[in-house]
Amino acid sequence: MQNQATEWYPPPETAAEEWVARVAAGSAVVIFSKSTCSMCHAVKVLFYGMGVNPRVYEVDEDPRSEEIERALSSSTGTAVPVVFIGGKFVGSMDRVITFHINGTLVPLLKNAGALWL
Ligand SMILES: *[C@@H]1O[C@H](CO)[C@@H](O)[C@H](O)[C@H]1NC(C)=O
């Protein structure tokens, strides 16, 4: 599993909240993750299995991880994994699974341009 996130750190002058919003809106599917969190791993596997290539942002690899994590939890009210699709906050693993089970995950991914088939 590749990790594209490592080189994507916020510039020092960027506020953590602004950075979180920018990352969340910057790709069709964004997962804020921690490399040690098993639900983060599971949600990545779910998306990769569907043929979706999410932008994975490993919060704990960021030198400003504590600040980013605080901004993330204050803006979403959720701990990692935090999933955004098409720039919109979806939620954590449980919400993604709920969307998957009720049949709205695939249309959401297609609308966001993350899935074509
Ligand atoms: C599917 O589940 C999501 C998450 O709970 C909910 O927001 C959405 O309204 C549901 N859609 C349908 C068609 O049930």
mmCIF file of N, CA and C and ligand atoms in Angstrom:
data_model
loop_
_atom_site.group_PDB
_atom_site.id
_atom_site.type_symbol
_atom_site.label_atom_id
_atom_site.label_comp_id
_atom_site.label_asym_id
_atom_site.label_seq_id
_atom_site.Cartn_x
_atom_site.Cartn_y
_atom_site.Cartn_z
ATOM 1 N N MET A 1 0.846 -1.188 0.000
ATOM 2 C CA MET A 1 0.000 0.000 0.000
ATOM 3 C C MET A 1 0.893 1.253 0.000
ATOM 4 N N GLN A 2 0.724 2.082 -0.966
ATOM 5 C CA GLN A 2 1.600 3.250 -1.023
ATOM 6 C C GLN A 2 1.086 4.359 -0.111
ATOM 7 N N ASN A 3 1.987 5.142 0.362
ATOM 8 C CA ASN A 3 1.615 6.285 1.179
ATOM 9 C C ASN A 3 2.083 7.541 0.471
ATOM 10 N N GLN A 4 1.134 8.252 -0.087
ATOM 11 C CA GLN A 4 1.471 9.451 -0.860
ATOM 12 C C GLN A 4 1.572 10.679 0.040
ATOM 13 N N ALA A 5 1.271 10.484 1.327
ATOM 14 C CA ALA A 5 1.043 11.659 2.172
ATOM 15 C C ALA A 5 2.320 12.270 2.720
ATOM 16 N N THR A 6 3.365 11.486 2.807
ATOM 17 C CA THR A 6 4.526 11.888 3.594
ATOM 18 C C THR A 6 5.095 13.254 3.231
ATOM 19 N N GLU A 7 5.141 13.592 1.963
ATOM 20 C CA GLU A 7 5.731 14.869 1.564
ATOM 21 C C GLU A 7 4.757 16.042 1.676
ATOM 22 N N TRP A 8 3.532 15.778 2.119
ATOM 23 C CA TRP A 8 2.494 16.802 2.151
ATOM 24 C C TRP A 8 2.327 17.410 3.536
ATOM 25 N N TYR A 9 3.296 18.079 4.024
ATOM 26 C CA TYR A 9 3.145 18.720 5.324
ATOM 27 C C TYR A 9 2.683 20.153 5.154
ATOM 28 N N PRO A 10 1.942 20.652 6.142
ATOM 29 C CA PRO A 10 1.530 22.050 6.035
ATOM 30 C C PRO A 10 2.728 22.975 6.168
ATOM 31 N N PRO A 11 2.785 24.035 5.369
ATOM 32 C CA PRO A 11 3.833 25.028 5.556
ATOM 33 C C PRO A 11 3.668 25.651 6.948
ATOM 34 N N PRO A 12 4.768 26.038 7.580
ATOM 35 C CA PRO A 12 4.722 26.517 8.970
ATOM 36 C C PRO A 12 3.752 27.681 9.200
ATOM 37 N N GLU A 13 3.536 28.511 8.194
ATOM 38 C CA GLU A 13 2.667 29.679 8.389
ATOM 39 C C GLU A 13 1.177 29.335 8.250
ATOM 40 N N THR A 14 0.888 28.089 7.865
ATOM 41 C CA THR A 14 -0.507 27.706 7.656
ATOM 42 C C THR A 14 -1.122 27.216 8.960
ATOM 43 N N ALA A 15 -2.302 27.762 9.301
ATOM 44 C CA ALA A 15 -3.011 27.310 10.493
ATOM 45 C C ALA A 15 -3.477 25.872 10.279
ATOM 46 N N ALA A 16 -3.473 25.086 11.363
ATOM 47 C CA ALA A 16 -3.839 23.672 11.268
ATOM 48 C C ALA A 16 -5.260 23.495 10.716
ATOM 49 N N GLU A 17 -6.194 24.356 11.141
ATOM 50 C CA GLU A 17 -7.590 24.252 10.683
ATOM 51 C C GLU A 17 -7.680 24.459 9.177
ATOM 52 N N GLU A 18 -6.905 25.452 8.717
ATOM 53 C CA GLU A 18 -6.919 25.768 7.296
ATOM 54 C C GLU A 18 -6.315 24.612 6.494
ATOM 55 N N TRP A 19 -5.272 24.023 7.066
ATOM 56 C CA TRP A 19 -4.610 22.899 6.403
ATOM 57 C C TRP A 19 -5.556 21.702 6.282
ATOM 58 N N VAL A 20 -6.265 21.389 7.381
ATOM 59 C CA VAL A 20 -7.214 20.276 7.375
ATOM 60 C C VAL A 20 -8.287 20.503 6.309
ATOM 61 N N ALA A 21 -8.819 21.728 6.245
ATOM 62 C CA ALA A 21 -9.863 22.043 5.255
ATOM 63 C C ALA A 21 -9.311 21.929 3.838
ATOM 64 N N ARG A 22 -8.075 22.376 3.656
ATOM 65 C CA ARG A 22 -7.473 22.339 2.323
ATOM 66 C C ARG A 22 -7.226 20.896 1.855
ATOM 67 N N VAL A 23 -6.716 20.070 2.768
ATOM 68 C CA VAL A 23 -6.467 18.663 2.433
ATOM 69 C C VAL A 23 -7.799 17.952 2.152
ATOM 70 N N ALA A 24 -8.798 18.213 3.018
ATOM 71 C CA ALA A 24 -10.104 17.553 2.883
ATOM 72 C C ALA A 24 -10.750 17.854 1.537
ATOM 73 N N ALA A 25 -10.555 19.068 1.036
ATOM 74 C CA ALA A 25 -11.195 19.488 -0.209
ATOM 75 C C ALA A 25 -10.331 19.200 -1.428
ATOM 76 N N GLY A 26 -9.102 18.757 -1.200
ATOM 77 C CA GLY A 26 -8.134 18.691 -2.286
ATOM 78 C C GLY A 26 -8.142 17.430 -3.144
ATOM 79 N N SER A 27 -8.853 16.381 -2.727
ATOM 80 C CA SER A 27 -8.883 15.135 -3.498
ATOM 81 C C SER A 27 -10.279 14.536 -3.404
ATOM 82 N N ALA A 28 -10.603 13.658 -4.345
ATOM 83 C CA ALA A 28 -11.946 13.064 -4.387
ATOM 84 C C ALA A 28 -12.257 12.297 -3.096
ATOM 85 N N VAL A 29 -11.283 11.524 -2.644
ATOM 86 C CA VAL A 29 -11.455 10.788 -1.382
ATOM 87 C C VAL A 29 -10.236 11.048 -0.512
ATOM 88 N N VAL A 30 -10.473 11.506 0.683
ATOM 89 C CA VAL A 30 -9.381 11.812 1.607
ATOM 90 C C VAL A 30 -9.608 11.045 2.904
ATOM 91 N N ILE A 31 -8.567 10.369 3.355
ATOM 92 C CA ILE A 31 -8.632 9.694 4.653
ATOM 93 C C ILE A 31 -7.559 10.278 5.555
ATOM 94 N N PHE A 32 -7.991 10.899 6.636
ATOM 95 C CA PHE A 32 -7.051 11.276 7.675
ATOM 96 C C PHE A 32 -6.871 10.042 8.543
ATOM 97 N N SER A 33 -5.620 9.627 8.686
ATOM 98 C CA SER A 33 -5.327 8.331 9.271
ATOM 99 C C SER A 33 -4.186 8.457 10.275
ATOM 100 N N LYS A 34 -3.996 7.391 11.028
ATOM 101 C CA LYS A 34 -2.783 7.263 11.833
ATOM 102 C C LYS A 34 -2.203 5.912 11.496
ATOM 103 N N SER A 35 -0.894 5.851 11.384
ATOM 104 C CA SER A 35 -0.285 4.603 10.920
ATOM 105 C C SER A 35 -0.484 3.452 11.901
ATOM 106 N N THR A 36 -0.829 3.772 13.162
ATOM 107 C CA THR A 36 -0.976 2.720 14.168
ATOM 108 C C THR A 36 -2.430 2.314 14.417
ATOM 109 N N CYS A 37 -3.366 2.889 13.671
ATOM 110 C CA CYS A 37 -4.780 2.669 13.986
ATOM 111 C C CYS A 37 -5.363 1.606 13.062
ATOM 112 N N SER A 38 -5.923 0.549 13.663
ATOM 113 C CA SER A 38 -6.358 -0.588 12.852
ATOM 114 C C SER A 38 -7.600 -0.263 12.021
ATOM 115 N N MET A 39 -8.493 0.583 12.545
ATOM 116 C CA MET A 39 -9.667 0.989 11.754
ATOM 117 C C MET A 39 -9.256 1.827 10.537
ATOM 118 N N CYS A 40 -8.156 2.561 10.689
ATOM 119 C CA CYS A 40 -7.641 3.337 9.552
ATOM 120 C C CYS A 40 -7.177 2.390 8.465
ATOM 121 N N HIS A 41 -6.495 1.346 8.887
ATOM 122 C CA HIS A 41 -6.025 0.337 7.947
ATOM 123 C C HIS A 41 -7.232 -0.304 7.248
ATOM 124 N N ALA A 42 -8.245 -0.655 8.031
ATOM 125 C CA ALA A 42 -9.431 -1.322 7.483
ATOM 126 C C ALA A 42 -10.161 -0.445 6.469
ATOM 127 N N VAL A 43 -10.273 0.851 6.750
ATOM 128 C CA VAL A 43 -11.014 1.721 5.835
ATOM 129 C C VAL A 43 -10.221 1.923 4.535
ATOM 130 N N LYS A 44 -8.892 1.965 4.634
ATOM 131 C CA LYS A 44 -8.053 2.045 3.432
ATOM 132 C C LYS A 44 -8.240 0.791 2.573
ATOM 133 N N VAL A 45 -8.211 -0.372 3.222
ATOM 134 C CA VAL A 45 -8.377 -1.644 2.513
ATOM 135 C C VAL A 45 -9.740 -1.684 1.811
ATOM 136 N N LEU A 46 -10.770 -1.183 2.498
ATOM 137 C CA LEU A 46 -12.102 -1.133 1.901
ATOM 138 C C LEU A 46 -12.090 -0.309 0.608
ATOM 139 N N PHE A 47 -11.520 0.887 0.664
ATOM 140 C CA PHE A 47 -11.495 1.742 -0.532
ATOM 141 C C PHE A 47 -10.606 1.159 -1.635
ATOM 142 N N TYR A 48 -9.425 0.687 -1.260
ATOM 143 C CA TYR A 48 -8.542 0.082 -2.278
ATOM 144 C C TYR A 48 -9.248 -1.095 -2.936
ATOM 145 N N GLY A 49 -9.972 -1.894 -2.148
ATOM 146 C CA GLY A 49 -10.704 -3.043 -2.668
ATOM 147 C C GLY A 49 -11.802 -2.655 -3.645
ATOM 148 N N MET A 50 -12.328 -1.441 -3.496
ATOM 149 C CA MET A 50 -13.364 -0.954 -4.416
ATOM 150 C C MET A 50 -12.756 -0.308 -5.660
ATOM 151 N N GLY A 51 -11.430 -0.232 -5.710
ATOM 152 C CA GLY A 51 -10.778 0.396 -6.858
ATOM 153 C C GLY A 51 -10.625 1.897 -6.703
ATOM 154 N N VAL A 52 -10.785 2.369 -5.483
ATOM 155 C CA VAL A 52 -10.637 3.800 -5.204
ATOM 156 C C VAL A 52 -9.240 4.036 -4.647
ATOM 157 N N ASN A 53 -8.598 5.085 -5.098
ATOM 158 C CA ASN A 53 -7.262 5.408 -4.602
ATOM 159 C C ASN A 53 -7.331 6.691 -3.773
ATOM 160 N N PRO A 54 -7.605 6.546 -2.483
ATOM 161 C CA PRO A 54 -7.784 7.736 -1.655
ATOM 162 C C PRO A 54 -6.474 8.459 -1.395
ATOM 163 N N ARG A 55 -6.547 9.728 -1.129
ATOM 164 C CA ARG A 55 -5.395 10.452 -0.598
ATOM 165 C C ARG A 55 -5.368 10.152 0.898
ATOM 166 N N VAL A 56 -4.299 9.499 1.346
ATOM 167 C CA VAL A 56 -4.183 9.120 2.752
ATOM 168 C C VAL A 56 -3.224 10.073 3.442
ATOM 169 N N TYR A 57 -3.727 10.726 4.455
ATOM 170 C CA TYR A 57 -2.915 11.669 5.195
ATOM 171 C C TYR A 57 -2.625 11.064 6.559
ATOM 172 N N GLU A 58 -1.383 10.633 6.758
ATOM 173 C CA GLU A 58 -1.023 10.011 8.037
ATOM 174 C C GLU A 58 -0.685 11.117 9.034
ATOM 175 N N VAL A 59 -1.631 11.412 9.890
ATOM 176 C CA VAL A 59 -1.490 12.525 10.823
ATOM 177 C C VAL A 59 -0.253 12.354 11.713
ATOM 178 N N ASP A 60 -0.009 11.133 12.162
ATOM 179 C CA ASP A 60 1.097 10.921 13.101
ATOM 180 C C ASP A 60 2.476 11.028 12.453
ATOM 181 N N GLU A 61 2.522 11.115 11.136
ATOM 182 C CA GLU A 61 3.818 11.298 10.479
ATOM 183 C C GLU A 61 4.127 12.770 10.257
ATOM 184 N N ASP A 62 3.166 13.616 10.547
ATOM 185 C CA ASP A 62 3.348 15.049 10.377
ATOM 186 C C ASP A 62 4.079 15.613 11.599
ATOM 187 N N PRO A 63 5.097 16.447 11.384
ATOM 188 C CA PRO A 63 5.776 17.053 12.535
ATOM 189 C C PRO A 63 4.820 17.865 13.420
ATOM 190 N N ARG A 64 3.713 18.310 12.860
ATOM 191 C CA ARG A 64 2.730 19.071 13.638
ATOM 192 C C ARG A 64 1.519 18.199 13.983
ATOM 193 N N SER A 65 1.759 16.909 14.212
ATOM 194 C CA SER A 65 0.654 15.963 14.365
ATOM 195 C C SER A 65 -0.353 16.331 15.457
ATOM 196 N N GLU A 66 0.136 16.806 16.603
ATOM 197 C CA GLU A 66 -0.810 17.093 17.693
ATOM 198 C C GLU A 66 -1.747 18.231 17.332
ATOM 199 N N GLU A 67 -1.159 19.248 16.715
ATOM 200 C CA GLU A 67 -1.934 20.409 16.288
ATOM 201 C C GLU A 67 -2.963 20.025 15.204
ATOM 202 N N ILE A 68 -2.505 19.212 14.252
ATOM 203 C CA ILE A 68 -3.381 18.777 13.154
ATOM 204 C C ILE A 68 -4.514 17.910 13.712
ATOM 205 N N GLU A 69 -4.170 17.041 14.646
ATOM 206 C CA GLU A 69 -5.181 16.157 15.223
ATOM 207 C C GLU A 69 -6.237 16.935 15.999
ATOM 208 N N ARG A 70 -5.785 17.958 16.726
ATOM 209 C CA ARG A 70 -6.738 18.811 17.448
ATOM 210 C C ARG A 70 -7.665 19.528 16.471
ATOM 211 N N ALA A 71 -7.101 20.063 15.412
ATOM 212 C CA ALA A 71 -7.904 20.778 14.411
ATOM 213 C C ALA A 71 -8.902 19.833 13.750
ATOM 214 N N LEU A 72 -8.451 18.634 13.485
ATOM 215 C CA LEU A 72 -9.303 17.631 12.850
ATOM 216 C C LEU A 72 -10.468 17.262 13.757
ATOM 217 N N SER A 73 -10.176 17.022 15.033
ATOM 218 C CA SER A 73 -11.252 16.603 15.921
ATOM 219 C C SER A 73 -12.178 17.771 16.255
ATOM 220 N N SER A 74 -11.653 19.009 16.302
ATOM 221 C CA SER A 74 -12.571 20.115 16.578
ATOM 222 C C SER A 74 -13.420 20.456 15.357
ATOM 223 N N SER A 75 -12.921 20.223 14.152
ATOM 224 C CA SER A 75 -13.752 20.550 12.978
ATOM 225 C C SER A 75 -14.711 19.422 12.597
ATOM 226 N N THR A 76 -14.398 18.177 12.980
ATOM 227 C CA THR A 76 -15.282 17.070 12.572
ATOM 228 C C THR A 76 -15.942 16.374 13.756
ATOM 229 N N GLY A 77 -15.389 16.536 14.942
ATOM 230 C CA GLY A 77 -15.932 15.840 16.110
ATOM 231 C C GLY A 77 -15.655 14.343 16.098
ATOM 232 N N THR A 78 -14.732 13.922 15.246
ATOM 233 C CA THR A 78 -14.466 12.501 15.057
ATOM 234 C C THR A 78 -12.975 12.226 15.168
ATOM 235 N N ALA A 79 -12.650 11.058 15.707
ATOM 236 C CA ALA A 79 -11.257 10.629 15.739
ATOM 237 C C ALA A 79 -10.938 9.851 14.460
ATOM 238 N N VAL A 80 -9.657 9.677 14.176
ATOM 239 C CA VAL A 80 -9.260 8.951 12.973
ATOM 240 C C VAL A 80 -9.777 7.514 12.994
ATOM 241 N N PRO A 81 -10.098 6.918 11.851
ATOM 242 C CA PRO A 81 -10.018 7.511 10.518
ATOM 243 C C PRO A 81 -11.142 8.529 10.265
ATOM 244 N N VAL A 82 -10.794 9.640 9.630
ATOM 245 C CA VAL A 82 -11.787 10.638 9.244
ATOM 246 C C VAL A 82 -11.806 10.674 7.719
ATOM 247 N N VAL A 83 -12.995 10.404 7.162
ATOM 248 C CA VAL A 83 -13.116 10.252 5.711
ATOM 249 C C VAL A 83 -13.914 11.410 5.106
ATOM 250 N N PHE A 84 -13.371 11.974 4.036
ATOM 251 C CA PHE A 84 -14.071 12.983 3.242
ATOM 252 C C PHE A 84 -14.231 12.444 1.821
ATOM 253 N N ILE A 85 -15.404 12.619 1.263
ATOM 254 C CA ILE A 85 -15.630 12.234 -0.140
ATOM 255 C C ILE A 85 -16.187 13.447 -0.869
ATOM 256 N N GLY A 86 -15.540 13.795 -1.953
ATOM 257 C CA GLY A 86 -15.955 14.968 -2.714
ATOM 258 C C GLY A 86 -15.910 16.241 -1.878
ATOM 259 N N GLY A 87 -14.961 16.293 -0.966
ATOM 260 C CA GLY A 87 -14.801 17.474 -0.113
ATOM 261 C C GLY A 87 -15.777 17.523 1.045
ATOM 262 N N LYS A 88 -16.696 16.548 1.122
ATOM 263 C CA LYS A 88 -17.679 16.555 2.209
ATOM 264 C C LYS A 88 -17.304 15.546 3.281
ATOM 265 N N PHE A 89 -17.492 15.953 4.515
ATOM 266 C CA PHE A 89 -17.211 15.093 5.654
ATOM 267 C C PHE A 89 -18.186 13.925 5.666
ATOM 268 N N VAL A 90 -17.660 12.709 5.670
ATOM 269 C CA VAL A 90 -18.513 11.525 5.739
ATOM 270 C C VAL A 90 -18.546 11.000 7.166
ATOM 271 N N GLY A 91 -17.377 10.783 7.752
ATOM 272 C CA GLY A 91 -17.326 10.279 9.108
ATOM 273 C C GLY A 91 -16.215 9.286 9.260
ATOM 274 N N SER A 92 -16.385 8.411 10.231
ATOM 275 C CA SER A 92 -15.390 7.406 10.515
ATOM 276 C C SER A 92 -15.801 6.088 9.858
ATOM 277 N N MET A 93 -15.105 5.018 10.201
ATOM 278 C CA MET A 93 -15.358 3.704 9.597
ATOM 279 C C MET A 93 -16.835 3.303 9.657
ATOM 280 N N ASP A 94 -17.474 3.510 10.816
ATOM 281 C CA ASP A 94 -18.869 3.074 10.985
ATOM 282 C C ASP A 94 -19.796 3.754 9.977
ATOM 283 N N ARG A 95 -19.577 5.044 9.759
ATOM 284 C CA ARG A 95 -20.415 5.791 8.802
ATOM 285 C C ARG A 95 -20.158 5.327 7.368
ATOM 286 N N VAL A 96 -18.888 5.064 7.060
ATOM 287 C CA VAL A 96 -18.546 4.590 5.719
ATOM 288 C C VAL A 96 -19.244 3.251 5.453
ATOM 289 N N ILE A 97 -19.210 2.369 6.459
ATOM 290 C CA ILE A 97 -19.866 1.064 6.335
ATOM 291 C C ILE A 97 -21.386 1.243 6.173
ATOM 292 N N THR A 98 -21.969 2.170 6.938
ATOM 293 C CA THR A 98 -23.412 2.423 6.822
ATOM 294 C C THR A 98 -23.774 2.889 5.411
ATOM 295 N N PHE A 99 -22.992 3.812 4.875
ATOM 296 C CA PHE A 99 -23.202 4.268 3.494
ATOM 297 C C PHE A 99 -23.051 3.106 2.510
ATOM 298 N N HIS A 100 -22.073 2.244 2.789
ATOM 299 C CA HIS A 100 -21.816 1.105 1.906
ATOM 300 C C HIS A 100 -23.020 0.155 1.919
ATOM 301 N N ILE A 101 -23.509 -0.144 3.136
ATOM 302 C CA ILE A 101 -24.613 -1.092 3.280
ATOM 303 C C ILE A 101 -25.910 -0.537 2.686
ATOM 304 N N ASN A 102 -26.157 0.758 2.852
ATOM 305 C CA ASN A 102 -27.430 1.267 2.311
ATOM 306 C C ASN A 102 -27.327 1.691 0.837
ATOM 307 N N GLY A 103 -26.198 1.385 0.230
ATOM 308 C CA GLY A 103 -26.090 1.554 -1.210
ATOM 309 C C GLY A 103 -25.752 2.959 -1.687
ATOM 310 N N THR A 104 -25.396 3.859 -0.763
ATOM 311 C CA THR A 104 -25.122 5.241 -1.184
ATOM 312 C C THR A 104 -23.630 5.541 -1.329
ATOM 313 N N LEU A 105 -22.766 4.592 -0.915
ATOM 314 C CA LEU A 105 -21.326 4.857 -0.997
ATOM 315 C C LEU A 105 -20.849 4.925 -2.453
ATOM 316 N N VAL A 106 -21.253 3.960 -3.268
ATOM 317 C CA VAL A 106 -20.807 3.931 -4.668
ATOM 318 C C VAL A 106 -21.264 5.183 -5.436
ATOM 319 N N PRO A 107 -22.557 5.554 -5.367
ATOM 320 C CA PRO A 107 -22.966 6.802 -6.038
ATOM 321 C C PRO A 107 -22.192 8.027 -5.549
ATOM 322 N N LEU A 108 -21.924 8.065 -4.260
ATOM 323 C CA LEU A 108 -21.155 9.173 -3.686
ATOM 324 C C LEU A 108 -19.751 9.226 -4.297
ATOM 325 N N LEU A 109 -19.131 8.056 -4.424
ATOM 326 C CA LEU A 109 -17.784 7.965 -5.004
ATOM 327 C C LEU A 109 -17.805 8.325 -6.484
ATOM 328 N N LYS A 110 -18.857 7.912 -7.194
ATOM 329 C CA LYS A 110 -18.968 8.249 -8.620
ATOM 330 C C LYS A 110 -19.158 9.744 -8.801
ATOM 331 N N ASN A 111 -20.019 10.331 -7.987
ATOM 332 C CA ASN A 111 -20.227 11.793 -8.065
ATOM 333 C C ASN A 111 -18.959 12.568 -7.794
ATOM 334 N N ALA A 112 -18.125 12.023 -6.913
ATOM 335 C CA ALA A 112 -16.878 12.706 -6.556
ATOM 336 C C ALA A 112 -15.793 12.490 -7.597
ATOM 337 N N GLY A 113 -16.052 11.586 -8.557
ATOM 338 C CA GLY A 113 -15.045 11.297 -9.572
ATOM 339 C C GLY A 113 -13.986 10.310 -9.106
ATOM 340 N N ALA A 114 -14.307 9.543 -8.065
ATOM 341 C CA ALA A 114 -13.344 8.579 -7.531
ATOM 342 C C ALA A 114 -13.549 7.185 -8.111
ATOM 343 N N LEU A 115 -14.685 6.971 -8.756
ATOM 344 C CA LEU A 115 -15.019 5.660 -9.341
ATOM 345 C C LEU A 115 -15.710 5.917 -10.667
ATOM 346 N N TRP A 116 -15.374 5.118 -11.659
ATOM 347 C CA TRP A 116 -16.018 5.315 -12.964
ATOM 348 C C TRP A 116 -16.962 4.193 -13.337
ATOM 349 N N LEU A 117 -16.730 2.995 -12.746
ATOM 350 C CA LEU A 117 -17.501 1.829 -13.195
ATOM 351 C C LEU A 117 -18.785 1.648 -12.389
HETATM 352 C C1 LIG B 1 -27.407 5.974 4.150
HETATM 353 O O1 LIG B 1 -26.676 6.131 5.344
HETATM 354 C C2 LIG B 1 -26.149 7.416 5.549
HETATM 355 C C3 LIG B 1 -25.292 7.363 6.809
HETATM 356 O O2 LIG B 1 -26.029 7.041 7.935
HETATM 357 C C4 LIG B 1 -27.270 8.424 5.628
HETATM 358 O O3 LIG B 1 -26.750 9.718 5.817
HETATM 359 C C5 LIG B 1 -28.071 8.375 4.338
HETATM 360 O O4 LIG B 1 -29.159 9.269 4.423
HETATM 361 C C6 LIG B 1 -28.550 6.962 4.096
HETATM 362 N N1 LIG B 1 -29.202 6.935 2.794
HETATM 363 C C7 LIG B 1 -30.243 6.141 2.550
HETATM 364 C C8 LIG B 1 -30.760 6.189 1.143
HETATM 365 O O5 LIG B 1 -30.718 5.413 3.388
#
